[in-house]
PDB file of C-alpha atoms in Angstrom:
ATOM      1  CA  MET A   1       0.000   0.000   0.000  1.00 52.00           C
ATOM      2  CA  SER A   2       1.433   3.353  -0.960  1.00 73.00           C
ATOM      3  CA  VAL A   3      -0.006   6.386   0.779  1.00 78.00           C
ATOM      4  CA  ASN A   4      -0.358   9.519  -1.322  1.00 79.00           C
ATOM      5  CA  LEU A   5       0.008  13.049   0.051  1.00 78.00           C
ATOM      6  CA  TYR A   6      -2.869  14.108  -2.181  1.00 78.00           C
ATOM      7  CA  ASN A   7      -6.468  12.907  -1.988  1.00 75.00           C
ATOM      8  CA  SER A   8      -8.478  11.404  -4.828  1.00 77.00           C
ATOM      9  CA  GLU A   9      -9.422  14.895  -6.033  1.00 82.00           C
ATOM     10  CA  ARG A  10      -5.700  15.832  -6.131  1.00 81.00           C
ATOM     11  CA  TYR A  11      -5.855  18.248  -3.201  1.00 80.00           C
ATOM     12  CA  TYR A  12      -3.013  18.338  -0.685  1.00 85.00           C
ATOM     13  CA  ASP A  13      -4.253  16.372   2.366  1.00 82.00           C
ATOM     14  CA  PRO A  14      -1.544  16.110   5.084  1.00 84.00           C
ATOM     15  CA  THR A  15      -3.942  14.971   7.848  1.00 85.00           C
ATOM     16  CA  ALA A  16      -5.204  11.937   5.953  1.00 83.00           C
ATOM     17  CA  TYR A  17      -1.662  11.246   4.724  1.00 85.00           C
ATOM     18  CA  GLU A  18      -0.300  11.191   8.290  1.00 87.00           C
ATOM     19  CA  ALA A  19      -3.140   8.989   9.561  1.00 85.00           C
ATOM     20  CA  LEU A  20      -2.825   6.493   6.710  1.00 83.00           C
ATOM     21  CA  THR A  21       0.970   6.444   7.015  1.00 84.00           C
ATOM     22  CA  ARG A  22       0.682   5.533  10.707  1.00 84.00           C
ATOM     23  CA  ILE A  23      -1.836   2.784   9.940  1.00 80.00           C
ATOM     24  CA  GLU A  24       0.465   1.376   7.259  1.00 79.00           C
ATOM     25  CA  ALA A  25       3.465   1.434   9.635  1.00 76.00           C
ATOM     26  CA  GLU A  26       1.499  -0.394  12.344  1.00 76.00           C
ATOM     27  CA  ALA A  27       0.394  -3.035   9.858  1.00 72.00           C
ATOM     28  CA  LYS A  28       3.997  -3.645   8.799  1.00 71.00           C
ATOM     29  CA  LYS A  29       5.143  -3.851  12.421  1.00 69.00           C
ATOM     30  CA  ALA A  30       2.390  -6.345  13.297  1.00 68.00           C
ATOM     31  CA  ALA A  31       3.483  -8.619  10.434  1.00 73.00           C
ATOM     32  CA  PHE A  32       7.098  -8.826  11.672  1.00 83.00           C
ATOM     33  CA  ARG A  33       8.069 -12.041  13.455  1.00 91.00           C
ATOM     34  CA  PRO A  34      11.675 -12.454  14.595  1.00 94.00           C
ATOM     35  CA  ILE A  35      13.376 -15.798  14.017  1.00 97.00           C
ATOM     36  CA  VAL A  36      14.437 -17.484  17.257  1.00 98.00           C
ATOM     37  CA  TYR A  37      16.713 -20.487  17.659  1.00 98.00           C
ATOM     38  CA  ILE A  38      15.281 -23.209  19.901  1.00 98.00           C
ATOM     39  CA  CYS A  39      18.016 -24.769  22.035  1.00 97.00           C
ATOM     40  CA  SER A  40      16.996 -27.860  24.018  1.00 97.00           C
ATOM     41  CA  PRO A  41      18.350 -31.376  24.630  1.00 94.00           C
ATOM     42  CA  PHE A  42      18.098 -33.989  21.884  1.00 91.00           C
ATOM     43  CA  SER A  43      20.192 -37.011  22.907  1.00 84.00           C
ATOM     44  CA  GLY A  44      19.181 -39.364  25.681  1.00 84.00           C
ATOM     45  CA  ASP A  45      15.433 -39.891  25.705  1.00 90.00           C
ATOM     46  CA  THR A  46      15.024 -38.650  22.131  1.00 90.00           C
ATOM     47  CA  GLU A  47      11.275 -39.334  21.931  1.00 93.00           C
ATOM     48  CA  THR A  48      10.561 -37.174  24.990  1.00 95.00           C
ATOM     49  CA  ASN A  49      13.080 -34.536  23.932  1.00 95.00           C
ATOM     50  CA  ILE A  50      11.564 -34.276  20.444  1.00 96.00           C
ATOM     51  CA  GLU A  51       8.096 -33.845  21.936  1.00 97.00           C
ATOM     52  CA  LYS A  52       9.397 -31.124  24.267  1.00 97.00           C
ATOM     53  CA  ALA A  53      11.129 -29.339  21.370  1.00 97.00           C
ATOM     54  CA  ARG A  54       7.833 -29.350  19.459  1.00 97.00           C
ATOM     55  CA  LEU A  55       6.135 -27.713  22.449  1.00 98.00           C
ATOM     56  CA  TYR A  56       8.911 -25.107  22.677  1.00 98.00           C
ATOM     57  CA  CYS A  57       8.439 -24.305  18.981  1.00 98.00           C
ATOM     58  CA  LYS A  58       4.693 -23.901  19.496  1.00 97.00           C
ATOM     59  CA  PHE A  59       5.417 -21.595  22.442  1.00 97.00           C
ATOM     60  CA  ALA A  60       7.677 -19.476  20.201  1.00 97.00           C
ATOM     61  CA  VAL A  61       4.958 -19.251  17.530  1.00 96.00           C
ATOM     62  CA  ASP A  62       2.388 -18.270  20.154  1.00 95.00           C
ATOM     63  CA  SER A  63       4.871 -15.616  21.347  1.00 94.00           C
ATOM     64  CA  GLY A  64       4.957 -14.027  17.885  1.00 92.00           C
ATOM     65  CA  CYS A  65       8.214 -15.586  16.664  1.00 95.00           C
ATOM     66  CA  ILE A  66       9.368 -17.993  13.965  1.00 96.00           C
ATOM     67  CA  PRO A  67      11.167 -20.933  15.616  1.00 98.00           C
ATOM     68  CA  ILE A  68      14.180 -22.742  14.172  1.00 97.00           C
ATOM     69  CA  ALA A  69      14.855 -26.100  15.836  1.00 97.00           C
ATOM     70  CA  PRO A  70      17.531 -27.963  13.848  1.00 96.00           C
ATOM     71  CA  HIS A  71      17.454 -30.913  16.249  1.00 94.00           C
ATOM     72  CA  LEU A  72      13.956 -31.645  14.955  1.00 95.00           C
ATOM     73  CA  PHE A  73      15.075 -31.501  11.331  1.00 95.00           C
ATOM     74  CA  PHE A  74      18.662 -32.751  10.943  1.00 95.00           C
ATOM     75  CA  PRO A  75      18.121 -36.170  12.617  1.00 94.00           C
ATOM     76  CA  GLN A  76      15.759 -36.937   9.742  1.00 93.00           C
ATOM     77  CA  PHE A  77      18.814 -37.506   7.534  1.00 95.00           C
ATOM     78  CA  LEU A  78      21.914 -37.256   9.778  1.00 94.00           C
ATOM     79  CA  SER A  79      22.801 -39.693  12.562  1.00 93.00           C
ATOM     80  CA  ASP A  80      23.656 -38.324  16.007  1.00 88.00           C
ATOM     81  CA  GLU A  81      25.553 -41.588  16.570  1.00 90.00           C
ATOM     82  CA  ASN A  82      27.922 -40.974  13.619  1.00 94.00           C
ATOM     83  CA  PRO A  83      30.675 -38.559  14.808  1.00 94.00           C
ATOM     84  CA  LYS A  84      31.237 -37.153  11.321  1.00 96.00           C
ATOM     85  CA  GLU A  85      27.528 -36.473  10.762  1.00 95.00           C
ATOM     86  CA  ARG A  86      27.121 -35.057  14.290  1.00 93.00           C
ATOM     87  CA  LYS A  87      29.989 -32.632  13.657  1.00 94.00           C
ATOM     88  CA  LEU A  88      28.358 -31.574  10.366  1.00 96.00           C
ATOM     89  CA  ALA A  89      24.990 -31.099  12.108  1.00 94.00           C
ATOM     90  CA  ILE A  90      26.560 -28.897  14.796  1.00 93.00           C
ATOM     91  CA  PHE A  91      28.283 -26.836  12.107  1.00 95.00           C
ATOM     92  CA  MET A  92      24.935 -26.344  10.331  1.00 96.00           C
ATOM     93  CA  ASP A  93      23.290 -25.542  13.696  1.00 95.00           C
ATOM     94  CA  VAL A  94      25.751 -22.699  14.235  1.00 95.00           C
ATOM     95  CA  VAL A  95      25.184 -21.364  10.717  1.00 96.00           C
ATOM     96  CA  LEU A  96      21.427 -21.276  11.320  1.00 96.00           C
ATOM     97  CA  LEU A  97      21.944 -19.737  14.759  1.00 96.00           C
ATOM     98  CA  SER A  98      23.809 -16.822  13.158  1.00 95.00           C
ATOM     99  CA  LYS A  99      20.661 -16.016  11.130  1.00 95.00           C
ATOM    100  CA  CYS A 100      18.437 -15.790  14.221  1.00 97.00           C
ATOM    101  CA  ALA A 101      17.520 -12.766  16.316  1.00 96.00           C
ATOM    102  CA  GLU A 102      17.773 -14.637  19.629  1.00 97.00           C
ATOM    103  CA  LEU A 103      18.741 -17.960  21.176  1.00 98.00           C
ATOM    104  CA  TRP A 104      16.074 -19.465  23.443  1.00 98.00           C
ATOM    105  CA  VAL A 105      17.413 -22.102  25.855  1.00 98.00           C
ATOM    106  CA  PHE A 106      14.903 -24.520  27.417  1.00 97.00           C
ATOM    107  CA  GLY A 107      15.254 -26.817  30.416  1.00 93.00           C
ATOM    108  CA  ASP A 108      17.513 -27.169  33.420  1.00 89.00           C
ATOM    109  CA  SER A 109      20.305 -29.246  31.891  1.00 90.00           C
ATOM    110  CA  ILE A 110      22.683 -28.088  29.177  1.00 92.00           C
ATOM    111  CA  SER A 111      23.879 -30.829  26.818  1.00 92.00           C
ATOM    112  CA  LYS A 112      27.241 -30.700  25.052  1.00 91.00           C
ATOM    113  CA  GLY A 113      25.587 -29.551  21.795  1.00 92.00           C
ATOM    114  CA  MET A 114      23.570 -26.898  23.613  1.00 95.00           C
ATOM    115  CA  GLY A 115      26.766 -25.666  25.280  1.00 95.00           C
ATOM    116  CA  ILE A 116      28.360 -25.161  21.866  1.00 95.00           C
ATOM    117  CA  GLU A 117      25.330 -23.188  20.644  1.00 96.00           C
ATOM    118  CA  ILE A 118      25.236 -21.023  23.785  1.00 96.00           C
ATOM    119  CA  ALA A 119      28.975 -20.307  23.545  1.00 97.00           C
ATOM    120  CA  LYS A 120      28.649 -19.275  19.872  1.00 96.00           C
ATOM    121  CA  ALA A 121      25.707 -16.981  20.653  1.00 97.00           C
ATOM    122  CA  LYS A 122      27.641 -15.362  23.523  1.00 96.00           C
ATOM    123  CA  LYS A 123      30.709 -14.907  21.312  1.00 96.00           C
ATOM    124  CA  LYS A 124      28.602 -13.152  18.649  1.00 94.00           C
ATOM    125  CA  GLY A 125      26.743 -11.055  21.223  1.00 95.00           C
ATOM    126  CA  GLN A 126      23.370 -12.554  20.353  1.00 96.00           C
ATOM    127  CA  PRO A 127      20.603 -12.160  22.921  1.00 97.00           C
ATOM    128  CA  ILE A 128      20.040 -15.352  24.925  1.00 97.00           C
ATOM    129  CA  ARG A 129      16.854 -16.066  26.853  1.00 97.00           C
ATOM    130  CA  TYR A 130      16.432 -18.944  29.280  1.00 97.00           C
ATOM    131  CA  PHE A 131      13.177 -20.819  29.931  1.00 97.00           C
ATOM    132  CA  THR A 132      12.065 -23.685  32.142  1.00 96.00           C
ATOM    133  CA  GLU A 133      10.583 -26.844  30.624  1.00 95.00           C
ATOM    134  CA  ALA A 134       7.193 -25.220  31.351  1.00 96.00           C
ATOM    135  CA  CYS A 135       8.173 -22.262  29.097  1.00 96.00           C
ATOM    136  CA  GLU A 136       8.525 -19.795  31.964  1.00 96.00           C
ATOM    137  CA  GLU A 137      11.350 -17.323  31.441  1.00 96.00           C
ATOM    138  CA  VAL A 138      14.106 -17.279  34.081  1.00 94.00           C
ATOM    139  CA  ALA A 139      16.996 -14.896  34.651  1.00 88.00           C
ATOM    140  CA  LYS A 140      20.520 -16.221  34.115  1.00 76.00           C
TER     141      LYS A 140
END
């Protein structure tokens, strides 16, 4: 939508222009959703951890964000048990993390992979937010 400074009869109309410009700006702002990186355990009880990661992603969506959770995607074609593939997955995790606005860490325990992601985010000065398993934010 492009707001014109002149009305349909070609008269200068700054009041309508200002009002419509503000409405347009609010509409653009409402459409923005930052991308957040979901950091939670994967290894161990993978079935439970995958279900939790899905809930964390839903929480991010409900919070107005776009979640990225590579540990839900990469195990579809890379094995966590294969050291070479795990190293590749962590590399790709860090690349995706660099594209995100924030890192959201869930749960009480920090796995080795999560520790790598947190360290990279700290090194790059990315905002990091910590949440309980119940999606309640905590200060760290």
